[in-house]
CSV table of C-alpha atoms and ligand atoms in Angstrom, one decimal:
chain,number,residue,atom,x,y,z
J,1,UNK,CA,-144.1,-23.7,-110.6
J,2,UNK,CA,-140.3,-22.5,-110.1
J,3,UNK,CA,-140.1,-18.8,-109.7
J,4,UNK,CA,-138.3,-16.4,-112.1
J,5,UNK,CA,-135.1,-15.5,-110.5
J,6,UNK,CA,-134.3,-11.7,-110.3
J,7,UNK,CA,-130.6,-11.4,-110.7
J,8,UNK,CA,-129.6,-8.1,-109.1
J,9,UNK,CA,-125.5,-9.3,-110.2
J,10,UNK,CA,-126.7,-9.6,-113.9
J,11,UNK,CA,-129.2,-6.1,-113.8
J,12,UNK,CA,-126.2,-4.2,-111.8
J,13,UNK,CA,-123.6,-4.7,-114.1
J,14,UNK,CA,-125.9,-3.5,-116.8
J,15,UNK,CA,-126.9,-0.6,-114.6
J,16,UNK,CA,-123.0,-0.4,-114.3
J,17,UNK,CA,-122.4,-0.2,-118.5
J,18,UNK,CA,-125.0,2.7,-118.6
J,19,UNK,CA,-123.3,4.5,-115.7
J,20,UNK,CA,-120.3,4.1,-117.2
J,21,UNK,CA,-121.4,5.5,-120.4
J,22,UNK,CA,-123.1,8.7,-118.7
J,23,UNK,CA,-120.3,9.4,-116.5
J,24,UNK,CA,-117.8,9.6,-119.5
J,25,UNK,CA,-120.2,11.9,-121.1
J,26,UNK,CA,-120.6,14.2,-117.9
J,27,UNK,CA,-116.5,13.9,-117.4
J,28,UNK,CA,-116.2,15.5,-121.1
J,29,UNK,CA,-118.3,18.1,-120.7
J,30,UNK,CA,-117.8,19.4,-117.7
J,31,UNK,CA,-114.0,18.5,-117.1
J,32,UNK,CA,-114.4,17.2,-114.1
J,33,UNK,CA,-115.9,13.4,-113.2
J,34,UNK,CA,-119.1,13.3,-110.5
J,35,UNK,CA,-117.3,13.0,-106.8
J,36,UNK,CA,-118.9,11.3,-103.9
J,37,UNK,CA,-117.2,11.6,-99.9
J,38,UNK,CA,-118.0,9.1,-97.6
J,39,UNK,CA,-117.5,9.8,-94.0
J,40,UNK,CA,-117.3,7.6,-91.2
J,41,UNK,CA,-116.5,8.1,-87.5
J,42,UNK,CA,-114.7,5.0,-85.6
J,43,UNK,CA,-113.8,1.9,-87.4
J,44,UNK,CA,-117.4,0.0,-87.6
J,45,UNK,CA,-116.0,-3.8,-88.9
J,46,UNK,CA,-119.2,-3.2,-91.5
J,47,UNK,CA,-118.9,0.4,-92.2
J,48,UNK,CA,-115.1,-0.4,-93.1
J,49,UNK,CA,-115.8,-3.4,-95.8
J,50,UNK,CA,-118.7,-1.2,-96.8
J,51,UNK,CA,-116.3,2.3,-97.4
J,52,UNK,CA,-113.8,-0.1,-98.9
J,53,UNK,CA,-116.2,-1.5,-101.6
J,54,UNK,CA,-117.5,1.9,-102.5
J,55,UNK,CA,-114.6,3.7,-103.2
J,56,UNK,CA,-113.4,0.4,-105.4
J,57,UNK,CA,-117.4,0.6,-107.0
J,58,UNK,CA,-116.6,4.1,-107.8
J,59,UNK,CA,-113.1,4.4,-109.2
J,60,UNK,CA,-114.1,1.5,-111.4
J,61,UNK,CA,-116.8,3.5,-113.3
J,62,UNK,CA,-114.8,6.6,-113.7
J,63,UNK,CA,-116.0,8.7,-110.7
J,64,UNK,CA,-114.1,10.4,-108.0
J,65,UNK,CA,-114.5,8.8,-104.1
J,66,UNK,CA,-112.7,10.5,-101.1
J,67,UNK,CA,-113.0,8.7,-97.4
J,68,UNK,CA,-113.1,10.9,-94.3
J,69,UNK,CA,-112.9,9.3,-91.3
J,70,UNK,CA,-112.7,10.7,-87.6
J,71,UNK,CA,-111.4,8.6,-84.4
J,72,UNK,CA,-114.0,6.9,-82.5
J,73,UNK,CA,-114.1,9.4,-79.9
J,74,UNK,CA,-115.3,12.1,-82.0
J,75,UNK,CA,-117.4,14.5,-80.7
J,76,UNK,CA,-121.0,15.9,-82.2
J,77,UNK,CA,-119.1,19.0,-83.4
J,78,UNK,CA,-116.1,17.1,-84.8
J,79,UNK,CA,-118.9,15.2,-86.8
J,80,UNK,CA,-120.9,18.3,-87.6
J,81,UNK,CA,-118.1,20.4,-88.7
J,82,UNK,CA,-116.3,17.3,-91.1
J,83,UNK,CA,-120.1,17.5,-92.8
J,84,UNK,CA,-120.3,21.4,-93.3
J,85,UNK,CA,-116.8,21.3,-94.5
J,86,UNK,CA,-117.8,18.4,-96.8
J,87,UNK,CA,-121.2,20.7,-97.6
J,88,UNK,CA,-119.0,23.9,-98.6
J,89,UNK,CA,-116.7,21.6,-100.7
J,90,UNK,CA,-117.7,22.4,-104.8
J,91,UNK,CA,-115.7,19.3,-105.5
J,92,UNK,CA,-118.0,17.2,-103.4
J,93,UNK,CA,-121.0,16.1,-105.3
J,94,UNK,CA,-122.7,13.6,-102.7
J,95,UNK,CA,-122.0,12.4,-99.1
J,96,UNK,CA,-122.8,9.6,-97.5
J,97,UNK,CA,-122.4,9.6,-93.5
J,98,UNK,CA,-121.9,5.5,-92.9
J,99,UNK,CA,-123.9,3.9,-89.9
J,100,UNK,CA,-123.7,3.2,-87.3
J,101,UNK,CA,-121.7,6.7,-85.3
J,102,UNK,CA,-120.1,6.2,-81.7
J,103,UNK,CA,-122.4,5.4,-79.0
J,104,UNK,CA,-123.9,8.8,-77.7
J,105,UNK,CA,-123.9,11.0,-81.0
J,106,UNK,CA,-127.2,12.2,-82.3
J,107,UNK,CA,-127.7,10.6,-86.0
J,108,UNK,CA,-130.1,12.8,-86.8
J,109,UNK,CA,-129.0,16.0,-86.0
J,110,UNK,CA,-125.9,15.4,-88.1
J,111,UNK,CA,-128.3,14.1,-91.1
J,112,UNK,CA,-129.8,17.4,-90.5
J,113,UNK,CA,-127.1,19.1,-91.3
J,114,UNK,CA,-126.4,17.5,-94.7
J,115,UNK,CA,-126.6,19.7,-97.2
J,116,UNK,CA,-130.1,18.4,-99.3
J,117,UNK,CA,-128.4,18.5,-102.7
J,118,UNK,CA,-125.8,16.0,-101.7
J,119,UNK,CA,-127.8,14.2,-99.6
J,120,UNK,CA,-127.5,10.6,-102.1
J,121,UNK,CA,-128.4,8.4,-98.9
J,122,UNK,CA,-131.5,10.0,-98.9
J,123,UNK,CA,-131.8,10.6,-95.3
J,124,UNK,CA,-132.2,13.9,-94.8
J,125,UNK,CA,-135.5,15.2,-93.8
J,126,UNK,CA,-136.0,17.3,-96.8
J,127,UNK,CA,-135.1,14.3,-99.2
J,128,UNK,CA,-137.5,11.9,-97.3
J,129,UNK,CA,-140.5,14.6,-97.1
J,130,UNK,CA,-140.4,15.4,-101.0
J,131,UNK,CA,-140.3,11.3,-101.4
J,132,UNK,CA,-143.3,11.5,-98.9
J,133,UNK,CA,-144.8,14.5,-101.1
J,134,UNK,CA,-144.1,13.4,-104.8
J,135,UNK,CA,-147.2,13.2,-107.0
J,136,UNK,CA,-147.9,9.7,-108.0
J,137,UNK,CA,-146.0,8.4,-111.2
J,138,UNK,CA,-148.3,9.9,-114.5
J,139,UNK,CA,-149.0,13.2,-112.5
J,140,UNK,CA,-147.3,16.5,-112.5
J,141,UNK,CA,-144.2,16.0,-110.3
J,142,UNK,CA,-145.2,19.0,-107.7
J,143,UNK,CA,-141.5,18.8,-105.7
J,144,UNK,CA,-138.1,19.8,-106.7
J,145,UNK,CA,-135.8,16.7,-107.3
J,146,UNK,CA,-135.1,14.4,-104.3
J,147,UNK,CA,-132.7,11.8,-103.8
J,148,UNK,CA,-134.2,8.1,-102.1
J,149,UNK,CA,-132.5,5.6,-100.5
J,150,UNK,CA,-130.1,3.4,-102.8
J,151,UNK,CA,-131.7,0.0,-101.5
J,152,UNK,CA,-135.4,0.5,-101.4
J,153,UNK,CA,-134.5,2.6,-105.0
J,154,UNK,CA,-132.6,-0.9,-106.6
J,155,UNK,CA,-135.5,-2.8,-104.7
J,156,UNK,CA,-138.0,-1.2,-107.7
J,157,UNK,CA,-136.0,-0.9,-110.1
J,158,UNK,CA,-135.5,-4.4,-110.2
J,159,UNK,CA,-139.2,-4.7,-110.3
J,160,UNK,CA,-139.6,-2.4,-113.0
J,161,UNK,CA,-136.2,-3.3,-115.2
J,162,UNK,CA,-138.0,-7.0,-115.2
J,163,UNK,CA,-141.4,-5.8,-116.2
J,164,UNK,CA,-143.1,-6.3,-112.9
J,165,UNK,CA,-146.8,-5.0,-113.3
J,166,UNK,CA,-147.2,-2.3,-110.4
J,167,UNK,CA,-149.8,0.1,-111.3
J,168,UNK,CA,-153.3,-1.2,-109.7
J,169,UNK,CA,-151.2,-3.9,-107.7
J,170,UNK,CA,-151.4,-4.9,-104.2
J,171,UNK,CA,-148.0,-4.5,-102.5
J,172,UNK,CA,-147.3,-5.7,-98.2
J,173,UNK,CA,-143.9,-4.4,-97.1
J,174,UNK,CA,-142.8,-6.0,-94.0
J,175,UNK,CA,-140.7,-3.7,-91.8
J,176,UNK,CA,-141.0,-0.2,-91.6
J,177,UNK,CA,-137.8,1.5,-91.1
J,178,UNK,CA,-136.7,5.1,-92.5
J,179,UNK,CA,-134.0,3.4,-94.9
J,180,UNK,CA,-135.4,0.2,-96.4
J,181,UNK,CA,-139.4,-0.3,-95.5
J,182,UNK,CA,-140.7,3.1,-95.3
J,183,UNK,CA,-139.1,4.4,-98.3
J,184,UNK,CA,-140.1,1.2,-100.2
J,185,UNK,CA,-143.8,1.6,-99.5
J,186,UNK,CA,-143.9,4.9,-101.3
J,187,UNK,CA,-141.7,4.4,-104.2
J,188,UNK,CA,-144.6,1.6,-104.8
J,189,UNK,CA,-147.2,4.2,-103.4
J,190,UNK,CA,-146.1,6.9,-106.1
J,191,UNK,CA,-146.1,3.6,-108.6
J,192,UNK,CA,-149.6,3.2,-108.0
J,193,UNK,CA,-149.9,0.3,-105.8
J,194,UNK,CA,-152.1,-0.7,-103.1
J,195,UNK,CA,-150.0,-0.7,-100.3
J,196,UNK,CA,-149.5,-2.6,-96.6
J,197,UNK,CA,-146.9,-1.7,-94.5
J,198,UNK,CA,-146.2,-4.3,-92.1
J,199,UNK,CA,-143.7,-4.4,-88.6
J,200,UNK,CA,-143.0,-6.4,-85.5
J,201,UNK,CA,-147.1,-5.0,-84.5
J,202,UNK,CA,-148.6,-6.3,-87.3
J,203,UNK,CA,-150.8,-9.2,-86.3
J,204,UNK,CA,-151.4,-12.4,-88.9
J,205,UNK,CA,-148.2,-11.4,-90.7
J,206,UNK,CA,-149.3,-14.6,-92.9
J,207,UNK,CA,-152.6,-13.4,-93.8
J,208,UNK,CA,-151.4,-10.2,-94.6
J,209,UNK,CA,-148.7,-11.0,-96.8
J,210,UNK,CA,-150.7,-13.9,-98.7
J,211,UNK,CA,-152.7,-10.6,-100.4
J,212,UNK,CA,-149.6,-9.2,-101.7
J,213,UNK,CA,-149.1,-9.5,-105.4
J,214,UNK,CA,-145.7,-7.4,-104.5
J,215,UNK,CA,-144.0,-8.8,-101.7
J,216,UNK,CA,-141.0,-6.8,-99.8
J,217,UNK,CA,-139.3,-7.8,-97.1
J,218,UNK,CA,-136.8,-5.7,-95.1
J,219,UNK,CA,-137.0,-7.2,-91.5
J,220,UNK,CA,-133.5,-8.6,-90.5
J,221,UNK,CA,-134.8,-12.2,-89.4
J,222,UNK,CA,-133.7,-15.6,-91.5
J,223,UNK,CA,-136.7,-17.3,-93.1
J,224,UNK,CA,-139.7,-14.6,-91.3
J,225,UNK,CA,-141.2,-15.2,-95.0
J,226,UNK,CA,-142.2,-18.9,-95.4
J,227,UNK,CA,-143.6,-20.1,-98.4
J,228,UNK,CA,-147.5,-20.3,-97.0
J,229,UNK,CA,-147.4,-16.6,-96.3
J,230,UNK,CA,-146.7,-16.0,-100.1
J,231,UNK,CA,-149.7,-16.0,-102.9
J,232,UNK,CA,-148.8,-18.2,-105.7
J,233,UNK,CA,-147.0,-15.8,-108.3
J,234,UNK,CA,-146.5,-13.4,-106.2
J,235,UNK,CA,-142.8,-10.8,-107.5
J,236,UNK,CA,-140.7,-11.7,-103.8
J,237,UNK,CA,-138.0,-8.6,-102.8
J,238,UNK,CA,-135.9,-9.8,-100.6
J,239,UNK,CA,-133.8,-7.1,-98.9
J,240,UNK,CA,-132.8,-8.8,-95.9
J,241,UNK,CA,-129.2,-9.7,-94.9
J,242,UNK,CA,-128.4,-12.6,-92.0
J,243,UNK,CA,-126.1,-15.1,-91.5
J,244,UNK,CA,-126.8,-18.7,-90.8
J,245,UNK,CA,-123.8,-20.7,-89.6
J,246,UNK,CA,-121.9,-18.7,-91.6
J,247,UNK,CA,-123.8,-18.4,-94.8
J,248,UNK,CA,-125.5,-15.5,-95.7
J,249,UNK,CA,-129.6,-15.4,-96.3
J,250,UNK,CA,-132.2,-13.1,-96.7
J,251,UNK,CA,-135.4,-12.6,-94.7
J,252,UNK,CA,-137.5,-15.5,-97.4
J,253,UNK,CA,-137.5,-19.2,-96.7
J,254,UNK,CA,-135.9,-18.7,-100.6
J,255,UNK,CA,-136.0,-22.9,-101.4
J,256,UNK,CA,-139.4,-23.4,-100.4
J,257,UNK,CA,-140.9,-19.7,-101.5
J,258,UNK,CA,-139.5,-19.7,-104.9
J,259,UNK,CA,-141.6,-22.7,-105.8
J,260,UNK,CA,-144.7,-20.4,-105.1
J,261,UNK,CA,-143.7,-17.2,-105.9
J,262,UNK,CA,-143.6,-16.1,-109.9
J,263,UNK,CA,-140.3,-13.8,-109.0
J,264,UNK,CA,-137.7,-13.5,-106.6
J,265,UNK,CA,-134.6,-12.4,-106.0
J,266,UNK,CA,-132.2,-14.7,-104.2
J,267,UNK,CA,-129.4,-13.8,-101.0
J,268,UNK,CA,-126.7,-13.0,-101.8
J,269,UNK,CA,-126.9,-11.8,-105.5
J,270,UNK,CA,-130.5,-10.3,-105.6
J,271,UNK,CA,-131.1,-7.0,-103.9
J,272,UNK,CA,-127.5,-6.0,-102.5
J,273,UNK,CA,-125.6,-5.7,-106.1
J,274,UNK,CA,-128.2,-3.0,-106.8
J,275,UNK,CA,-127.5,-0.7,-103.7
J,276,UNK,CA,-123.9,0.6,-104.8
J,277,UNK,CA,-125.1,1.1,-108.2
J,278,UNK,CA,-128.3,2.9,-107.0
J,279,UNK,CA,-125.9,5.3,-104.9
J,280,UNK,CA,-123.7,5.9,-107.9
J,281,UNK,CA,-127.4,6.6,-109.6
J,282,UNK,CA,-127.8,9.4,-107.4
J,283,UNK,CA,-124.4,10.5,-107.2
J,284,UNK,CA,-124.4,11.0,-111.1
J,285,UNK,CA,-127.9,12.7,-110.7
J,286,UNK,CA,-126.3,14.9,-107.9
J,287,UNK,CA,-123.6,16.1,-110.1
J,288,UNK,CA,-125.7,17.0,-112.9
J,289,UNK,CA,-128.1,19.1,-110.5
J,290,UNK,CA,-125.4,21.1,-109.1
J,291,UNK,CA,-123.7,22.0,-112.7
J,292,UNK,CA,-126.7,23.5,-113.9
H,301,NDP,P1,-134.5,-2.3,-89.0
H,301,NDP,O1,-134.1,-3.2,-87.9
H,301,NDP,O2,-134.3,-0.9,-88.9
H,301,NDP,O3,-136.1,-2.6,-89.3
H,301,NDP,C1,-136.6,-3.9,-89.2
H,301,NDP,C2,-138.1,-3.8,-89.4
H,301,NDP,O4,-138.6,-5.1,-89.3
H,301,NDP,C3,-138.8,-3.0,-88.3
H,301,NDP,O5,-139.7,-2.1,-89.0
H,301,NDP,C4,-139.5,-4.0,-87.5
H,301,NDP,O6,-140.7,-3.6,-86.9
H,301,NDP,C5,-139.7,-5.1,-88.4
H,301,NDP,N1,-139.8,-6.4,-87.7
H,301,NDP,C6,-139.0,-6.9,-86.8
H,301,NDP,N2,-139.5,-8.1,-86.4
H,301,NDP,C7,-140.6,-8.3,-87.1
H,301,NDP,C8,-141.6,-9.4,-87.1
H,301,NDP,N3,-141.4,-10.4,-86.3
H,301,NDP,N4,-142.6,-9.3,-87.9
H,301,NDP,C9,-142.8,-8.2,-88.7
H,301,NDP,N5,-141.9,-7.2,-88.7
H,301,NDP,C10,-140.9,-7.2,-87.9
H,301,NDP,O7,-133.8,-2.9,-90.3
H,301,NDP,P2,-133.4,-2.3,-91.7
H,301,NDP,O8,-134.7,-1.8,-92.4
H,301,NDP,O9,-132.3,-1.4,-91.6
H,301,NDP,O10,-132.9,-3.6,-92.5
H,301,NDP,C11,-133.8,-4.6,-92.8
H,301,NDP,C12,-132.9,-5.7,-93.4
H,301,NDP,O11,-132.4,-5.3,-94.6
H,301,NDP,C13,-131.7,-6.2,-92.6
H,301,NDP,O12,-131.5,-7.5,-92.8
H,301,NDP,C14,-130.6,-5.4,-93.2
H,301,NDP,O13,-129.3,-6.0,-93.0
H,301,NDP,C15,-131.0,-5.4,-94.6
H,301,NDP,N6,-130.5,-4.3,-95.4
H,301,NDP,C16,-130.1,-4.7,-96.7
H,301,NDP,C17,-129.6,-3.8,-97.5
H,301,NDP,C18,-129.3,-4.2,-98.9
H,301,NDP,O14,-128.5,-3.6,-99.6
H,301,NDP,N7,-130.0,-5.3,-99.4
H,301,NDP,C19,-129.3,-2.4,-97.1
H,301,NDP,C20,-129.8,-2.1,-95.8
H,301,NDP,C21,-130.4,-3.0,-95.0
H,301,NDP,P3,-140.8,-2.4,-85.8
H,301,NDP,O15,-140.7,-1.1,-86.7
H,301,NDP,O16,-142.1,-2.6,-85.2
H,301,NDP,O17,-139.7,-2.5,-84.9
């Protein structure tokens, strides 16, 4: 059996037509379009490619992207202060503080000072504890609107947009940080799965992930997931991102897995083509929620 291939180019440039669509509707009736800032400190090679191709994703659908960047040698309060200016701004809709800041800042006291609303990283503490306290998915919400991360957040969608059973399902996410892993295991929590949350602890990582109907993996290491850890059928995310003698893979053995697996979605061209969408998802949403 050859696995169904989950194309996150194909699903994001659909995602891309209904943004589109909903930011020209927001731009005419409020009169303004939905504005995200990004804000970096030092000149990461990553963080810059990464800046570049969000301000270019966000022109293109009709938004509004700014890029505030501070020298290298930027101190705490620099960093602080460019974020409560960026907080105060009414023209600023979402920010996103890029990873990694210089050597000796303290990431998360500045993610602390982001203000929740636009907070469309999702890393704030207030964003990631109403994740952590939503009401699973068919019961009354309980928390005020939160953003989640954009990758974990394209990670299900793709699942759902290609009519992945979740409800009832048993679901092993390998790695378990606060941006991909964590956040992924309670978005499929909240969906109702069964869920294992695997990391570098977690002994018989095979027999573990062979239960998984759903399985995610967010690790950072070429071909962790071989094809005898997966259970025939099985829907395959793939959010990992290493290169190979130049060539770019995910964290699945993706030749060998996909003739076991019933989904997956390949590296490149799976789950990163969701993330900038995703973050223009919650951008939108931002806007909205602060023009009420
Ligand atoms: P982190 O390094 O923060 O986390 C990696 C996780 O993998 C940790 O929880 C770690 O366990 C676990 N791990 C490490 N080694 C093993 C092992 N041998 N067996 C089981 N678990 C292990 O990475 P990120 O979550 O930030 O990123 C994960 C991957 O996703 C990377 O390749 C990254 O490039 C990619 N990524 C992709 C994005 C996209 O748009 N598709 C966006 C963001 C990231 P422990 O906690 O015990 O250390």
């Amino acid at each position: 059996m050859t696995a169904t291939i989950l194309d996150g180019k194909a699903l994001s440039a659909t995602l891309r037509g209904e943004i589109d669509a909903a930011v020209a509707e927001f731009t005419s009736q409020h009169g303004y379009a939905p504005a995200i800032a990004v804000m970096r400190a030092g000149e990461d090679p990553a963080s810059v490619s990464y800046a570049g191709q969000i301000l270019k994703t966000f022109e293109k659908r009709g938004m509004t992207a700014s890029l505030h960047t501070l020298p290298e040698t930027a101190t705490q309060a620099e960093i602080v202060a460019l974020v409560q200016q960026l907080n105060a701004d009414p023209a600023i809709h979402g920010i996103m503080v890029q990873e990694p800041l210089p050597k000796g800042i303290d990431e998360a006291a500045v993610k602390a000072v982001l203000s929740p609303d636009k907070d469309v990283d999702g890393v704030h503490p207030v964003n990631t504890g109403r994740l952590a306290q939503a009401a699973p998915v068919g019961r009354p919400a309980g928390v005020a609107p939160f953003f989640v991360p954009a990758t974990p957040a394209g990670g299900l969608e793709m699942l759902k947009r290609n009519d992945v059973a979740i409800s009832g399902k048993m679901a092993v996410v390998v790695g378990r940080s606060t941006i991909v892993g964590k956040p992924m295991a309670l978005l499929l929590m909240r969906e109702n799965a069964t869920v294992i949350v695997a990391h570098s602890r977690t002994p018989d990582l095979a027999g573990v992930c062979r239960q998984a109907d759903i399985l995610c993996a967010a690790v950072g290491r070429a071909n962790i997931i071989t094809a005898d850890m997966v259970k025939p059928g099985a829907a395959v995310i793939d959010f990992g991102v290493n290169f190979v003698d130049g060539s770019m893979c995910g964290d699945v053995d993706y030749e060998a897995v996909k003739e076991v697996a019933g989904l997956i979605t390949p590296v490149p061209g799976g789950t990163g083509p969701m993330t900038n969408v995703m973050l223009a998802i919650n951008v939108l949403e931002a806007a909205r929620l602060q023009a009420r």
